[in-house]
mmCIF file of C-alpha atoms in Angstrom:
data_model
loop_
_atom_site.group_PDB
_atom_site.id
_atom_site.type_symbol
_atom_site.label_atom_id
_atom_site.label_comp_id
_atom_site.label_asym_id
_atom_site.label_seq_id
_atom_site.Cartn_x
_atom_site.Cartn_y
_atom_site.Cartn_z
ATOM 1 C CA UNK A 1 -11.162 -59.000 -104.576
ATOM 2 C CA UNK A 2 -9.743 -58.813 -101.442
ATOM 3 C CA UNK A 3 -7.234 -56.130 -102.650
ATOM 4 C CA UNK A 4 -9.920 -54.409 -104.419
ATOM 5 C CA UNK A 5 -12.075 -54.161 -101.351
ATOM 6 C CA UNK A 6 -8.929 -52.825 -99.067
ATOM 7 C CA UNK A 7 -8.090 -50.245 -101.943
ATOM 8 C CA UNK A 8 -12.211 -48.993 -101.755
ATOM 9 C CA UNK A 9 -11.996 -49.047 -97.947
ATOM 10 C CA UNK A 10 -8.618 -46.967 -98.112
ATOM 11 C CA UNK A 11 -9.882 -44.512 -100.284
ATOM 12 C CA UNK A 12 -12.974 -43.570 -98.415
ATOM 13 C CA UNK A 13 -10.684 -43.237 -95.257
ATOM 14 C CA UNK A 14 -8.476 -40.992 -97.032
ATOM 15 C CA UNK A 15 -11.560 -39.048 -98.474
ATOM 16 C CA UNK A 16 -13.240 -38.652 -95.060
ATOM 17 C CA UNK A 17 -9.725 -37.596 -93.574
ATOM 18 C CA UNK A 18 -9.222 -34.956 -96.545
ATOM 19 C CA UNK A 19 -12.902 -33.595 -95.844
ATOM 20 C CA UNK A 20 -12.336 -33.680 -92.406
ATOM 21 C CA UNK A 21 -9.043 -31.500 -92.662
ATOM 22 C CA UNK A 22 -11.078 -29.017 -94.961
ATOM 23 C CA UNK A 23 -13.971 -28.519 -92.688
ATOM 24 C CA UNK A 24 -11.670 -28.092 -89.983
ATOM 25 C CA UNK A 25 -9.460 -25.199 -92.072
ATOM 26 C CA UNK A 26 -12.934 -23.807 -92.949
ATOM 27 C CA UNK A 27 -14.006 -23.302 -89.467
ATOM 28 C CA UNK A 28 -10.644 -22.060 -88.461
ATOM 29 C CA UNK A 29 -11.153 -19.200 -91.073
ATOM 30 C CA UNK A 30 -14.488 -18.521 -89.944
ATOM 31 C CA UNK A 31 -13.535 -17.921 -86.263
ATOM 32 C CA UNK A 32 -10.675 -15.620 -87.281
ATOM 33 C CA UNK A 33 -13.084 -14.016 -89.345
ATOM 34 C CA UNK A 34 -15.713 -13.392 -87.000
ATOM 35 C CA UNK A 35 -15.947 -10.216 -85.075
ATOM 36 C CA UNK A 36 -14.912 -10.329 -81.205
ATOM 37 C CA UNK A 37 -17.922 -9.800 -78.938
ATOM 38 C CA UNK A 38 -17.070 -6.660 -77.131
ATOM 39 C CA UNK A 39 -16.202 -6.912 -73.238
ATOM 40 C CA UNK A 40 -18.144 -5.134 -70.353
ATOM 41 C CA UNK A 41 -15.844 -2.225 -70.628
ATOM 42 C CA UNK A 42 -15.852 -2.344 -74.625
ATOM 43 C CA UNK A 43 -19.120 -1.502 -75.630
ATOM 44 C CA UNK A 44 -21.651 0.951 -74.485
ATOM 45 C CA UNK A 45 -21.588 3.289 -71.334
ATOM 46 C CA UNK A 46 -18.574 3.021 -69.880
ATOM 47 C CA UNK A 47 -16.186 1.147 -72.291
ATOM 48 C CA UNK A 48 -12.377 1.827 -72.058
ATOM 49 C CA UNK A 49 -11.669 3.548 -75.175
ATOM 50 C CA UNK A 50 -8.536 2.591 -77.474
ATOM 51 C CA UNK A 51 -5.851 4.831 -78.189
ATOM 52 C CA UNK A 52 -7.471 6.515 -81.264
ATOM 53 C CA UNK A 53 -10.162 7.495 -78.985
ATOM 54 C CA UNK A 54 -8.024 9.530 -76.399
ATOM 55 C CA UNK A 55 -8.920 12.834 -77.587
ATOM 56 C CA UNK A 56 -12.855 12.434 -77.531
ATOM 57 C CA UNK A 57 -12.691 10.560 -74.154
ATOM 58 C CA UNK A 58 -11.125 13.408 -72.478
ATOM 59 C CA UNK A 59 -13.196 15.498 -73.877
ATOM 60 C CA UNK A 60 -16.185 13.948 -72.376
ATOM 61 C CA UNK A 61 -14.495 13.675 -68.847
ATOM 62 C CA UNK A 62 -13.896 17.315 -68.939
ATOM 63 C CA UNK A 63 -17.407 18.259 -70.130
ATOM 64 C CA UNK A 64 -18.744 16.055 -67.559
ATOM 65 C CA UNK A 65 -16.516 17.369 -64.719
ATOM 66 C CA UNK A 66 -17.674 21.111 -65.903
ATOM 67 C CA UNK A 67 -21.183 20.346 -66.057
ATOM 68 C CA UNK A 68 -20.792 19.172 -62.167
ATOM 69 C CA UNK A 69 -18.630 21.945 -60.916
ATOM 70 C CA UNK A 70 -21.449 24.132 -62.091
ATOM 71 C CA UNK A 71 -23.913 22.574 -59.918
ATOM 72 C CA UNK A 72 -21.496 21.098 -56.819
ATOM 73 C CA UNK A 73 -18.860 22.318 -54.595
ATOM 74 C CA UNK A 74 -15.685 21.010 -55.737
ATOM 75 C CA UNK A 75 -15.091 19.187 -52.518
ATOM 76 C CA UNK A 76 -18.435 17.604 -53.108
ATOM 77 C CA UNK A 77 -17.388 16.168 -56.582
ATOM 78 C CA UNK A 78 -15.905 12.595 -56.595
ATOM 79 C CA UNK A 79 -14.259 11.039 -59.520
ATOM 80 C CA UNK A 80 -17.140 8.503 -59.670
ATOM 81 C CA UNK A 81 -19.438 10.929 -60.140
ATOM 82 C CA UNK A 82 -17.562 12.375 -63.203
ATOM 83 C CA UNK A 83 -16.922 9.017 -64.568
ATOM 84 C CA UNK A 84 -20.620 7.930 -64.584
ATOM 85 C CA UNK A 85 -21.592 11.259 -66.323
ATOM 86 C CA UNK A 86 -18.500 10.901 -68.820
ATOM 87 C CA UNK A 87 -19.537 7.116 -69.111
ATOM 88 C CA UNK A 88 -15.732 6.010 -68.240
ATOM 89 C CA UNK A 89 -14.260 4.250 -65.632
ATOM 90 C CA UNK A 90 -12.496 6.089 -62.658
ATOM 91 C CA UNK A 91 -9.060 4.393 -63.704
ATOM 92 C CA UNK A 92 -9.260 5.680 -66.835
ATOM 93 C CA UNK A 93 -9.900 9.381 -65.451
ATOM 94 C CA UNK A 94 -6.675 8.576 -63.365
ATOM 95 C CA UNK A 95 -4.827 7.388 -66.828
ATOM 96 C CA UNK A 96 -5.669 10.673 -68.381
ATOM 97 C CA UNK A 97 -5.500 13.129 -65.747
ATOM 98 C CA UNK A 98 -3.552 11.682 -62.919
ATOM 99 C CA UNK A 99 -5.796 12.766 -59.912
ATOM 100 C CA UNK A 100 -8.488 14.979 -59.328
ATOM 101 C CA UNK A 101 -6.688 18.182 -58.617
ATOM 102 C CA UNK A 102 -5.145 18.216 -62.232
ATOM 103 C CA UNK A 103 -8.504 17.185 -63.365
ATOM 104 C CA UNK A 104 -9.922 20.196 -62.380
ATOM 105 C CA UNK A 105 -7.060 22.531 -62.581
ATOM 106 C CA UNK A 106 -8.364 22.335 -66.576
ATOM 107 C CA UNK A 107 -11.605 22.559 -65.878
ATOM 108 C CA UNK A 108 -11.153 25.773 -64.028
ATOM 109 C CA UNK A 109 -9.943 27.312 -67.304
ATOM 110 C CA UNK A 110 -12.335 29.145 -69.527
ATOM 111 C CA UNK A 111 -9.898 28.828 -72.533
ATOM 112 C CA UNK A 112 -12.008 26.421 -74.339
ATOM 113 C CA UNK A 113 -14.961 28.346 -73.702
ATOM 114 C CA UNK A 114 -14.382 32.131 -74.057
ATOM 115 C CA UNK A 115 -13.690 31.720 -77.778
ATOM 116 C CA UNK A 116 -16.737 30.433 -79.016
ATOM 117 C CA UNK A 117 -18.652 32.875 -76.346
ATOM 118 C CA UNK A 118 -17.201 36.028 -78.133
ATOM 119 C CA UNK A 119 -17.329 34.634 -81.611
ATOM 120 C CA UNK A 120 -19.232 37.320 -83.115
ATOM 121 C CA UNK A 121 -18.432 41.243 -84.455
ATOM 122 C CA UNK A 122 -19.228 43.634 -81.477
ATOM 123 C CA UNK A 123 -22.028 44.944 -82.967
ATOM 124 C CA UNK A 124 -23.836 41.512 -82.666
ATOM 125 C CA UNK A 125 -21.939 40.257 -79.739
ATOM 126 C CA UNK A 126 -24.594 40.874 -76.794
ATOM 127 C CA UNK A 127 -26.990 38.622 -78.851
ATOM 128 C CA UNK A 128 -24.366 36.025 -79.864
ATOM 129 C CA UNK A 129 -23.677 35.897 -76.027
ATOM 130 C CA UNK A 130 -26.898 35.524 -74.546
ATOM 131 C CA UNK A 131 -27.831 33.025 -77.229
ATOM 132 C CA UNK A 132 -24.432 31.145 -76.855
ATOM 133 C CA UNK A 133 -25.345 30.824 -72.585
ATOM 134 C CA UNK A 134 -28.769 29.533 -73.234
ATOM 135 C CA UNK A 135 -28.369 26.942 -76.208
ATOM 136 C CA UNK A 136 -25.411 25.619 -73.963
ATOM 137 C CA UNK A 137 -27.702 24.849 -71.151
ATOM 138 C CA UNK A 138 -30.383 23.468 -73.468
ATOM 139 C CA UNK A 139 -28.165 21.409 -75.770
ATOM 140 C CA UNK A 140 -25.249 20.592 -73.919
ATOM 141 C CA UNK A 141 -26.370 20.916 -70.149
ATOM 142 C CA UNK A 142 -23.747 22.782 -69.480
ATOM 143 C CA UNK A 143 -23.161 26.760 -69.097
ATOM 144 C CA UNK A 144 -19.849 28.119 -70.690
ATOM 145 C CA UNK A 145 -18.893 30.405 -67.510
ATOM 146 C CA UNK A 146 -21.730 29.555 -64.961
ATOM 147 C CA UNK A 147 -19.017 27.744 -62.942
ATOM 148 C CA UNK A 148 -17.639 30.831 -62.002
ATOM 149 C CA UNK A 149 -20.832 31.411 -59.595
ATOM 150 C CA UNK A 150 -19.586 28.786 -57.424
ATOM 151 C CA UNK A 151 -16.298 29.944 -56.668
ATOM 152 C CA UNK A 152 -16.946 30.744 -52.837
ATOM 153 C CA UNK A 153 -17.479 27.282 -52.283
ATOM 154 C CA UNK A 154 -13.951 25.975 -54.043
ATOM 155 C CA UNK A 155 -11.773 27.153 -51.392
ATOM 156 C CA UNK A 156 -8.408 27.495 -53.099
ATOM 157 C CA UNK A 157 -9.562 26.182 -56.100
ATOM 158 C CA UNK A 158 -12.049 29.185 -56.154
ATOM 159 C CA UNK A 159 -9.048 31.773 -56.291
ATOM 160 C CA UNK A 160 -7.525 29.630 -59.290
ATOM 161 C CA UNK A 161 -11.399 29.846 -61.030
ATOM 162 C CA UNK A 162 -11.787 33.925 -60.257
ATOM 163 C CA UNK A 163 -8.476 34.511 -61.430
ATOM 164 C CA UNK A 164 -8.958 32.599 -64.542
ATOM 165 C CA UNK A 165 -11.913 34.213 -65.294
ATOM 166 C CA UNK A 166 -10.819 37.497 -65.026
ATOM 167 C CA UNK A 167 -8.096 37.021 -67.292
ATOM 168 C CA UNK A 168 -9.592 34.830 -69.331
ATOM 169 C CA UNK A 169 -13.118 36.467 -69.745
ATOM 170 C CA UNK A 170 -13.489 39.344 -68.207
ATOM 171 C CA UNK A 171 -10.115 40.965 -69.574
ATOM 172 C CA UNK A 172 -10.400 39.355 -72.845
ATOM 173 C CA UNK A 173 -13.731 40.714 -73.252
ATOM 174 C CA UNK A 174 -12.840 44.491 -72.371
ATOM 175 C CA UNK A 175 -9.715 44.434 -74.893
ATOM 176 C CA UNK A 176 -12.676 44.088 -77.584
ATOM 177 C CA UNK A 177 -14.420 47.373 -76.692
ATOM 178 C CA UNK A 178 -13.640 50.704 -77.482
ATOM 179 C CA UNK A 179 -14.441 53.721 -75.608
ATOM 180 C CA UNK A 180 -13.890 54.490 -71.926
ATOM 181 C CA UNK A 181 -14.525 52.174 -68.994
ATOM 182 C CA UNK A 182 -13.918 48.957 -70.979
ATOM 183 C CA UNK A 183 -13.215 47.111 -68.191
ATOM 184 C CA UNK A 184 -16.308 48.153 -66.030
ATOM 185 C CA UNK A 185 -18.681 47.693 -69.548
ATOM 186 C CA UNK A 186 -17.329 44.194 -69.838
ATOM 187 C CA UNK A 187 -17.833 43.314 -66.167
ATOM 188 C CA UNK A 188 -21.439 44.692 -66.233
ATOM 189 C CA UNK A 189 -22.024 42.677 -69.359
ATOM 190 C CA UNK A 190 -21.131 39.521 -68.190
ATOM 191 C CA UNK A 191 -22.863 40.041 -64.906
ATOM 192 C CA UNK A 192 -26.445 40.290 -66.670
ATOM 193 C CA UNK A 193 -25.096 37.144 -68.562
ATOM 194 C CA UNK A 194 -24.509 35.263 -65.416
ATOM 195 C CA UNK A 195 -27.735 36.948 -64.017
ATOM 196 C CA UNK A 196 -29.679 35.053 -66.815
ATOM 197 C CA UNK A 197 -27.342 31.775 -66.514
ATOM 198 C CA UNK A 198 -28.509 31.335 -62.997
ATOM 199 C CA UNK A 199 -32.089 31.897 -63.636
ATOM 200 C CA UNK A 200 -32.148 29.514 -66.646
ATOM 201 C CA UNK A 201 -30.073 26.860 -65.376
ATOM 202 C CA UNK A 202 -29.722 26.829 -61.590
ATOM 203 C CA UNK A 203 -33.014 28.345 -60.321
ATOM 204 C CA UNK A 204 -34.364 27.005 -63.332
ATOM 205 C CA UNK A 205 -37.230 29.709 -63.440
ATOM 206 C CA UNK A 206 -40.713 28.195 -64.590
ATOM 207 C CA UNK A 207 -41.451 31.311 -66.799
ATOM 208 C CA UNK A 208 -38.405 31.516 -68.286
ATOM 209 C CA UNK A 209 -37.929 28.453 -68.912
ATOM 210 C CA UNK A 210 -41.455 27.922 -71.065
ATOM 211 C CA UNK A 211 -40.454 30.938 -73.131
ATOM 212 C CA UNK A 212 -39.271 30.510 -76.548
ATOM 213 C CA UNK A 213 -35.720 30.807 -76.765
ATOM 214 C CA UNK A 214 -35.781 33.493 -79.511
ATOM 215 C CA UNK A 215 -38.324 35.933 -77.368
ATOM 216 C CA UNK A 216 -35.749 35.427 -74.413
ATOM 217 C CA UNK A 217 -32.940 36.778 -76.629
ATOM 218 C CA UNK A 218 -34.869 39.597 -77.958
ATOM 219 C CA UNK A 219 -35.532 40.625 -74.604
ATOM 220 C CA UNK A 220 -32.329 40.229 -72.925
ATOM 221 C CA UNK A 221 -29.825 41.019 -75.902
ATOM 222 C CA UNK A 222 -30.201 44.969 -75.700
ATOM 223 C CA UNK A 223 -29.276 44.945 -72.132
ATOM 224 C CA UNK A 224 -25.914 43.364 -72.748
ATOM 225 C CA UNK A 225 -25.150 45.076 -75.698
ATOM 226 C CA UNK A 226 -25.919 48.614 -74.164
ATOM 227 C CA UNK A 227 -22.721 47.747 -72.098
ATOM 228 C CA UNK A 228 -20.624 46.732 -75.044
ATOM 229 C CA UNK A 229 -21.120 49.465 -77.885
ATOM 230 C CA UNK A 230 -21.643 53.463 -76.877
#
C-alpha cells in the first residue's frame, strides 16, 4: 500500500508540473502575441514615425513651415513652433533637415505648389487659380503662393524667396501665355490673385469670408483671366 500511495503521489506531482509548464508556455505565447502599448512618442500627435513614414513626416513638416512662413517673419519662427504644428518633435526636424536654414530653403521653393496652381487649360486657368487659392486656404490652411508677401521681412531669405517666385511662378505662367507682354500679364494676374489671398487669408475680410466660395470665384476669376487671354 505504501508503494501504491507513493506512486499516486508521484503521479499528482508530475501532473501538476506538466500543467504548470503548459500554463507557462501559453502565457509566454500570449505575451509575445500581445500588441505592444505605444510609448509617448509613438501614438497620437508628436509621435516619432518609423522609417516607412519618413516621406509623410517630411511633408507634414514642410506644410507646417509653409503655413508659419505665410504668417510670420522668418526670424520669428522657431523649430518648436514648426514641430508643434506638424505633430513631431524638434529633434525629428533636425534629423530630416539638419537645421532651420536647410528646412526653410525647401520651404522657400514654390516648385511643389506651382504645378497644382497652373493645372488647367489656358481658357479656364483664371478660374482654376482663384479657386485653388481659396480652397487651399479653407481646406488646408495654407496659400500656395501667399508666403511671397512676407519676403521683405525675411532678409537674405527674402531675396531667395523673391528669386524663386519669379523663376518658378511668374516666369512659368508667362511661358504659357500667347501674344504680347506675356511677362507683364502674368505678373498682373498673380497680383490680383495675391490681393485676394491677402484679403481672404490674412486680413480675413468678414464679408469676403462670409460669401459663398463659388460666388467669389465668379466675381474674381474674370479679372484674372483677362490678363491671361487676349
